[in-house]
Short mmCIF file of N, CA and C in Angstrom, two decimals:
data_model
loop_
_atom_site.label_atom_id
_atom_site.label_comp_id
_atom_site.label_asym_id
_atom_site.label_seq_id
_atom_site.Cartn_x
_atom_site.Cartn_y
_atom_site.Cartn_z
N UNK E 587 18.79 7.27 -14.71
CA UNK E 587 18.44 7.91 -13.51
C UNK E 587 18.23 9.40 -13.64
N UNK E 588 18.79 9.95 -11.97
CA UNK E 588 18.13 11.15 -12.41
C UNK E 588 19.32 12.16 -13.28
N UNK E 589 20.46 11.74 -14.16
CA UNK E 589 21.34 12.53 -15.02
C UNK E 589 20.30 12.32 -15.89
N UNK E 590 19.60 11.92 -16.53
CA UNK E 590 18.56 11.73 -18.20
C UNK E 590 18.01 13.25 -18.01
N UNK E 591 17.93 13.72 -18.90
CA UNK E 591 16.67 15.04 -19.07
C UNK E 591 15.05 14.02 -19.16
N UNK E 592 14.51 14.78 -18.71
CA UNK E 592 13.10 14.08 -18.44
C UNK E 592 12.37 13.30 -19.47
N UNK E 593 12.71 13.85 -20.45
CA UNK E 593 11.82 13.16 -21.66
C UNK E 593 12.90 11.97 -22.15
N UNK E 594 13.77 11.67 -21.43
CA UNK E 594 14.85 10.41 -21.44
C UNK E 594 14.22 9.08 -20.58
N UNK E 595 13.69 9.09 -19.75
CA UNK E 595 13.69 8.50 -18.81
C UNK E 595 11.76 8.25 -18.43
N UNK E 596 11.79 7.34 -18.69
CA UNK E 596 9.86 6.81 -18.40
C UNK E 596 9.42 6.81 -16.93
N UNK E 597 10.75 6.94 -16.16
CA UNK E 597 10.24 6.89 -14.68
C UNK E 597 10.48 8.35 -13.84
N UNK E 598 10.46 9.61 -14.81
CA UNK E 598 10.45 10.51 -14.20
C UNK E 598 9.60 11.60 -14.85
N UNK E 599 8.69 12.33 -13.90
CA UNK E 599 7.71 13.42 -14.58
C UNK E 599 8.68 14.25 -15.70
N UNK E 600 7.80 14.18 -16.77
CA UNK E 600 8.77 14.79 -18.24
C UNK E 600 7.62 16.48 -17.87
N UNK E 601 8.54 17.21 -19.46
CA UNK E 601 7.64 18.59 -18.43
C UNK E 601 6.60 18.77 -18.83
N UNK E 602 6.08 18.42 -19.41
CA UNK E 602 4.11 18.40 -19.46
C UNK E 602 3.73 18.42 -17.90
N UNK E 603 4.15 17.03 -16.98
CA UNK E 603 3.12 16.47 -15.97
C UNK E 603 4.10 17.99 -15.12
N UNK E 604 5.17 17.89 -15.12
CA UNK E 604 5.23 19.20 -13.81
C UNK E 604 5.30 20.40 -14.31
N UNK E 605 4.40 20.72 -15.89
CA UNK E 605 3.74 21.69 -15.62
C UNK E 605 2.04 21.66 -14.65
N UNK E 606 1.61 20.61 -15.33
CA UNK E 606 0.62 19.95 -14.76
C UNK E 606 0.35 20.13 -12.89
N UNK E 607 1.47 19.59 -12.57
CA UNK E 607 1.79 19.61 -11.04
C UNK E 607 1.91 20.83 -10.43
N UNK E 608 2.61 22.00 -10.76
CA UNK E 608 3.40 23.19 -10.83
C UNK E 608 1.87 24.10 -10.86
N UNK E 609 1.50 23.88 -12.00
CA UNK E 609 -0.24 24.49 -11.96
C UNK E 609 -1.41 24.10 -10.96
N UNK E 610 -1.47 23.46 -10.39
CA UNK E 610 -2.53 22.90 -9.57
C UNK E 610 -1.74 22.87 -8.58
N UNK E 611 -0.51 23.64 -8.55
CA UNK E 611 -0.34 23.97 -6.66
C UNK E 611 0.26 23.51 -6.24
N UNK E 612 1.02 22.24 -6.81
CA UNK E 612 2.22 21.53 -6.26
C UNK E 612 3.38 22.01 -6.53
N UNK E 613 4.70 21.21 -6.33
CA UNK E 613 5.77 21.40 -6.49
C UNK E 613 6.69 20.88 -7.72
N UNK E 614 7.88 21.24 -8.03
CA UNK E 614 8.51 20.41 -9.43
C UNK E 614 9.20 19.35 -8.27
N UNK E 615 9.73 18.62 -8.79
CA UNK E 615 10.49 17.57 -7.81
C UNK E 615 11.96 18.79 -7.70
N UNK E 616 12.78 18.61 -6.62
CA UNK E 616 13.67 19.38 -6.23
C UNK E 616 15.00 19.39 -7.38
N UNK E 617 15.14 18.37 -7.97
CA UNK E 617 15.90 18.37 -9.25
C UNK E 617 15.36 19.09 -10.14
N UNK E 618 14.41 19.71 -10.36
CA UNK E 618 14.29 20.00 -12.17
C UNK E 618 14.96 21.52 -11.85
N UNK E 619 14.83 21.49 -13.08
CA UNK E 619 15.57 23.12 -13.53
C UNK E 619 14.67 23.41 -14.46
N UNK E 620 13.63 24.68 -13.91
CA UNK E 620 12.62 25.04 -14.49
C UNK E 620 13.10 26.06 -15.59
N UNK E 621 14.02 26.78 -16.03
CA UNK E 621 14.60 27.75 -16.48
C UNK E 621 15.12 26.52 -18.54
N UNK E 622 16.00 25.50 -18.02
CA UNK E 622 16.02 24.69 -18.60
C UNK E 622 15.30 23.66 -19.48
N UNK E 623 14.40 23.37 -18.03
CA UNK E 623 13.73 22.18 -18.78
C UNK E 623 14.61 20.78 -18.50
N UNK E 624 15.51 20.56 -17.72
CA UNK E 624 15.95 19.75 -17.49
C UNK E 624 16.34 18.93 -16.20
N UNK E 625 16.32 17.94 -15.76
CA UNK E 625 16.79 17.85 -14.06
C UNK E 625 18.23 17.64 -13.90
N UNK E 626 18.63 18.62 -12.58
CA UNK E 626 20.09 18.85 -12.62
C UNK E 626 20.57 17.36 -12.09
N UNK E 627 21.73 17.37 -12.51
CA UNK E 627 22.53 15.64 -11.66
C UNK E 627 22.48 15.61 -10.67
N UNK E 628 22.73 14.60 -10.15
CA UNK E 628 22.62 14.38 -8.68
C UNK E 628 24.00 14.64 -8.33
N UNK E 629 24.82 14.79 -9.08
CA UNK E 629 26.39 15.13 -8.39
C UNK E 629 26.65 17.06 -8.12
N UNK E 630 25.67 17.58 -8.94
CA UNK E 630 25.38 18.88 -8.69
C UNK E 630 23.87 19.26 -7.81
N UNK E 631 23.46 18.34 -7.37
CA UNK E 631 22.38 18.67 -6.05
C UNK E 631 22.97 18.30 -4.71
N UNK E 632 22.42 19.01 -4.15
CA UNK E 632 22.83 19.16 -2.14
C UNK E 632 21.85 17.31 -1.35
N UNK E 633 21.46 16.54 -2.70
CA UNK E 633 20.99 15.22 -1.86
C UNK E 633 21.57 14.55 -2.38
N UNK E 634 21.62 13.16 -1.53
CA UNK E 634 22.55 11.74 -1.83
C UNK E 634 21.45 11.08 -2.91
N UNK E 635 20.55 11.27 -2.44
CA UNK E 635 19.73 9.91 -3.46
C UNK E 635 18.18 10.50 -3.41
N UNK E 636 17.40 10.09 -4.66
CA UNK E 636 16.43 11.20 -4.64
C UNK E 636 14.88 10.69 -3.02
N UNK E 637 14.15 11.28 -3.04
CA UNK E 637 13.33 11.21 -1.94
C UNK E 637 12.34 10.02 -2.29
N UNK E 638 11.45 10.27 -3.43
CA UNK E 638 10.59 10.05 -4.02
C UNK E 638 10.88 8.89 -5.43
N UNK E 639 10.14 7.87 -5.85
CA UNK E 639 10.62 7.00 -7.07
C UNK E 639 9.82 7.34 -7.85
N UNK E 640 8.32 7.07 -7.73
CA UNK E 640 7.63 7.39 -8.57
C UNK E 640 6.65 8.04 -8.56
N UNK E 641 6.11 9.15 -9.93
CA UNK E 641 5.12 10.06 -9.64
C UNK E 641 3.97 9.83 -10.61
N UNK E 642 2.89 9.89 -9.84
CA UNK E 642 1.18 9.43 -10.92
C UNK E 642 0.73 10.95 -10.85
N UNK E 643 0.18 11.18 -11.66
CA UNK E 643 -0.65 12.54 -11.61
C UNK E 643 -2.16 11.53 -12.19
N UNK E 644 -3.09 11.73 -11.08
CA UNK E 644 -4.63 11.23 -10.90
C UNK E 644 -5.37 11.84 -10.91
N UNK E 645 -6.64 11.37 -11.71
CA UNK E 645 -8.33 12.13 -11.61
C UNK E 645 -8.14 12.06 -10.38
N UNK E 646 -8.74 13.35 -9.94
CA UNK E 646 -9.72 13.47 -9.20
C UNK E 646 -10.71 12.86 -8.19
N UNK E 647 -10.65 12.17 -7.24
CA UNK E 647 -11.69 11.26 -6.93
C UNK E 647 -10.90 9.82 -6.89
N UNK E 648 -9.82 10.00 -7.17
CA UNK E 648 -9.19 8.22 -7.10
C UNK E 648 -8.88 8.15 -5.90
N UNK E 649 -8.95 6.40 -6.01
CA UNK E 649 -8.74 5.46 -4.24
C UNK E 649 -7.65 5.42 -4.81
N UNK E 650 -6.79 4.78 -3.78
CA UNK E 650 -5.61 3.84 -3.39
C UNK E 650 -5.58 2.87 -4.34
N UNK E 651 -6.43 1.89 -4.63
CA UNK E 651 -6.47 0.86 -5.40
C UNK E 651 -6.36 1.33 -6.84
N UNK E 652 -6.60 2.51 -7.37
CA UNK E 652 -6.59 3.21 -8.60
C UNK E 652 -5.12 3.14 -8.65
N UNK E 653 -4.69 4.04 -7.63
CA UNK E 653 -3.19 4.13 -7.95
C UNK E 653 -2.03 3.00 -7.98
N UNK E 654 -2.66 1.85 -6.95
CA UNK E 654 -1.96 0.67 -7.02
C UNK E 654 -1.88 -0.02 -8.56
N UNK E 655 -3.20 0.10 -9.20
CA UNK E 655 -3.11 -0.33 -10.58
C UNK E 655 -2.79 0.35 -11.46
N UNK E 656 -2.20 1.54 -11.75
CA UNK E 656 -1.76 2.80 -12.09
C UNK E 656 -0.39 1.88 -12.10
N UNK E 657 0.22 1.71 -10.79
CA UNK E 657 1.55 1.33 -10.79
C UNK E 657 2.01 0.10 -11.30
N UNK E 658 0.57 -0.54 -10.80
CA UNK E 658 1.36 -2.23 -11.40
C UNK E 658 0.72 -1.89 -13.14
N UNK E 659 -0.18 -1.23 -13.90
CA UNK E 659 -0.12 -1.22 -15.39
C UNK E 659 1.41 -0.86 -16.00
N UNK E 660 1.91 0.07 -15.45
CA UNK E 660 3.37 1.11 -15.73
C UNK E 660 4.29 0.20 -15.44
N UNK E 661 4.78 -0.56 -14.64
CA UNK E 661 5.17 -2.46 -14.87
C UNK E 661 6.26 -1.85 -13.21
N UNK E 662 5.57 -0.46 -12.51
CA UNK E 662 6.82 -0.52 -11.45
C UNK E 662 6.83 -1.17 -10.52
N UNK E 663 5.20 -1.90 -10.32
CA UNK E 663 5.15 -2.78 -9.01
C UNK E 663 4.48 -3.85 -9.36
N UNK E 664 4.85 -5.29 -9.17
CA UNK E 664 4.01 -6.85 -9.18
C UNK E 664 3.84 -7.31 -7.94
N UNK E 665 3.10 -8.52 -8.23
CA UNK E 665 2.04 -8.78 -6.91
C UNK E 665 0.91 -8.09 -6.67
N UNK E 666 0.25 -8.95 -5.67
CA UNK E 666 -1.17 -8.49 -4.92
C UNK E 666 -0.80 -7.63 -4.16
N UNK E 667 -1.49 -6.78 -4.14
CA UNK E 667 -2.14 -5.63 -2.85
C UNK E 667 -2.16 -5.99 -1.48
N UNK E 668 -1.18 -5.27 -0.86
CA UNK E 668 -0.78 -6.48 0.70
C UNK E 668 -1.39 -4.82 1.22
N UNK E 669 -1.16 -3.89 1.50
CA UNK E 669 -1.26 -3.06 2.15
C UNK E 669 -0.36 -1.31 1.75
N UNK E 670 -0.84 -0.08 2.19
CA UNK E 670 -0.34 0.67 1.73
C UNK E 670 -0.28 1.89 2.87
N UNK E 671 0.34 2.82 2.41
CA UNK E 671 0.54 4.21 3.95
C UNK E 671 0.84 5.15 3.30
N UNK E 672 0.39 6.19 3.73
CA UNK E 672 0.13 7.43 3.28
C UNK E 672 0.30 8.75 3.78
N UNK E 673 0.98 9.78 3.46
CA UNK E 673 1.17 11.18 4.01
C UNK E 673 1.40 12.29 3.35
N UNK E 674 0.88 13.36 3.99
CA UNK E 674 0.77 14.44 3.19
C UNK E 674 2.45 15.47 2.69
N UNK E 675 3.42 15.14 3.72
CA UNK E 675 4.68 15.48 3.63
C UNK E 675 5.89 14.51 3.70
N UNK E 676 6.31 14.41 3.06
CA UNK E 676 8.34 13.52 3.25
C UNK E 676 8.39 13.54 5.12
N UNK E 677 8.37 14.68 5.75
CA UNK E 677 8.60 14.41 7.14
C UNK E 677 7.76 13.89 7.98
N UNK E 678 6.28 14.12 7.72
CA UNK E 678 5.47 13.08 8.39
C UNK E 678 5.68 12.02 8.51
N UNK E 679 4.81 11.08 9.40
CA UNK E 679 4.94 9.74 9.82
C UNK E 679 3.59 9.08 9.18
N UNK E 680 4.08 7.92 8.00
CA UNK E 680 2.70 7.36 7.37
C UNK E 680 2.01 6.81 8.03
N UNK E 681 0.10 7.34 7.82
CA UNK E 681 -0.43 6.44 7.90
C UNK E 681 -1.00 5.34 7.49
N UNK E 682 -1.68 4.53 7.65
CA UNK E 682 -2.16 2.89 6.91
C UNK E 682 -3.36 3.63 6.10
N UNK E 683 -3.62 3.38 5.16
CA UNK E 683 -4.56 3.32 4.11
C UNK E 683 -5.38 2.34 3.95
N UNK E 684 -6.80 2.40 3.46
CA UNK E 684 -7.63 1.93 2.63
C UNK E 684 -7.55 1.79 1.52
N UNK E 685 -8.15 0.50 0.62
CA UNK E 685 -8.00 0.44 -0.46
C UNK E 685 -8.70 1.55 -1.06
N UNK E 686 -10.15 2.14 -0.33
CA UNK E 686 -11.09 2.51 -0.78
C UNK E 686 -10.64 3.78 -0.44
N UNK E 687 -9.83 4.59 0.10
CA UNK E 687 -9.53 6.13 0.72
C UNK E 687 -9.09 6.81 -0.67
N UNK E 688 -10.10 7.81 -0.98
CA UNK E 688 -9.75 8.90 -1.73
C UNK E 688 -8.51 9.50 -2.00
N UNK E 689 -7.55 9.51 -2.54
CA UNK E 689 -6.22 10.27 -2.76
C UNK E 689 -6.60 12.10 -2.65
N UNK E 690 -6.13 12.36 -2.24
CA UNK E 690 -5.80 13.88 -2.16
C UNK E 690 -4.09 14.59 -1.36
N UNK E 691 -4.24 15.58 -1.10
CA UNK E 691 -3.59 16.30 -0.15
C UNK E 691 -2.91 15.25 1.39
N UNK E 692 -3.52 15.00 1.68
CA UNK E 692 -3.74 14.28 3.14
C UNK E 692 -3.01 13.10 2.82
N UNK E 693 -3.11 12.43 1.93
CA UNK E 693 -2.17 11.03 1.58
C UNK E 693 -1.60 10.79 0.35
N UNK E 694 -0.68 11.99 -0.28
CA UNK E 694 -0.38 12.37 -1.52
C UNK E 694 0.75 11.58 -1.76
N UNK E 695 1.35 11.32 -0.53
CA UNK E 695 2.58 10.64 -0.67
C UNK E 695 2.63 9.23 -0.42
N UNK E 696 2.68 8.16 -0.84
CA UNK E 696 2.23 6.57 -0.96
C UNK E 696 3.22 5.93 -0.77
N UNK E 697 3.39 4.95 0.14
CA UNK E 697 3.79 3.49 -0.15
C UNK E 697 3.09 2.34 -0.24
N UNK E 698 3.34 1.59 -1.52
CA UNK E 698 2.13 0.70 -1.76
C UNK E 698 3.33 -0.87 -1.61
N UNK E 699 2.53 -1.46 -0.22
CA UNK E 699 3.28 -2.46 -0.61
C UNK E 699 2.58 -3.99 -1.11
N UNK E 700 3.26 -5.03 -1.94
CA UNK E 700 2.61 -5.98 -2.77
C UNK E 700 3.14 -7.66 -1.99
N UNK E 701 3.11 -8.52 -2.41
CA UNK E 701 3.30 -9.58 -2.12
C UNK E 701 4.29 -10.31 -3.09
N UNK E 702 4.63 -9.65 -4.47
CA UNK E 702 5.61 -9.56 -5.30
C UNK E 702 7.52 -9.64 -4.53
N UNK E 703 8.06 -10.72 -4.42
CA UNK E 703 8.71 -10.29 -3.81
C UNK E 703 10.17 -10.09 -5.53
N UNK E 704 11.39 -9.09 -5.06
CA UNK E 704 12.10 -8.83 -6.02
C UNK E 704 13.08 -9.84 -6.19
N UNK E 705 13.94 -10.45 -6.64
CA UNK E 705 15.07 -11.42 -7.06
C UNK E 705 15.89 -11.63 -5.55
N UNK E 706 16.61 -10.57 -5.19
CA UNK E 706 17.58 -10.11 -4.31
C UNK E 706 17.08 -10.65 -3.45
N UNK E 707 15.72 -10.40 -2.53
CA UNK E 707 14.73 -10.83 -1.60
C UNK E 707 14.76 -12.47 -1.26
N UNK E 708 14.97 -13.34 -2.43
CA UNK E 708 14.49 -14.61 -2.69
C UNK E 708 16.11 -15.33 -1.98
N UNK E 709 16.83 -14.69 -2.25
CA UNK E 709 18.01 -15.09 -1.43
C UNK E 709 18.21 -15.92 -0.07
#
């Protein structure tokens, strides 16, 4: 989780991508420790559990459906493409997406949901 230093852990931006991110205007995720190079524990951050699971850094010009297969190649999501929602901030309220809607600014922040259901679920 998030105790690994970044280049520990396959499911968290290592520091290439949030230099990457950091340069083009975004933000580091609220854990890293830019001074370091490392993300602080979660027993030494002011949150219970992190905001965000997973982060894609995308061309330019990608749909929704790019990123859905982005996620299910990286093995974090199975199943079909049921539907997805989108917003530009954590406090906004998502909206519904297109498969076909351009990623940018406006719907940076994703939930993609699948028809995959998880173990626990099957209960």
């Amino acid at each position: 989780g998030m105790t690994q230093f970044a280049t520990r852990d396959s499911s968290l931006p290592n520091k290439g991508m949030i230099s990457c991110i950091t340069c083009s205007g975004g933000i580091a995720p609220f854990n890293w420790d830019a001074q370091n190079d490392i993300y602080i524990p979660m027993s030494n951050s002011n949150h219970t559990k992190p905001a965000l699971r997973d982060a894609l850094l995308m061309k330019p010009g990608s749909i929704v459906e790019d990123v859905y297969m982005g996620l299910k190649w990286a093995g974090a999501i199975e199943g079909e493409f049921v539907r997805a929602e989108g917003a530009s901030e954590i406090s906004e309220k998502p909206k519904l997406l297109s498969k076909t809607d351009v990623v940018g600014r406006h719907n940076r922040i994703m939930r993609i949901m699948t028809t995959k259901r998880k173990e626990w679920q099957r209960k």
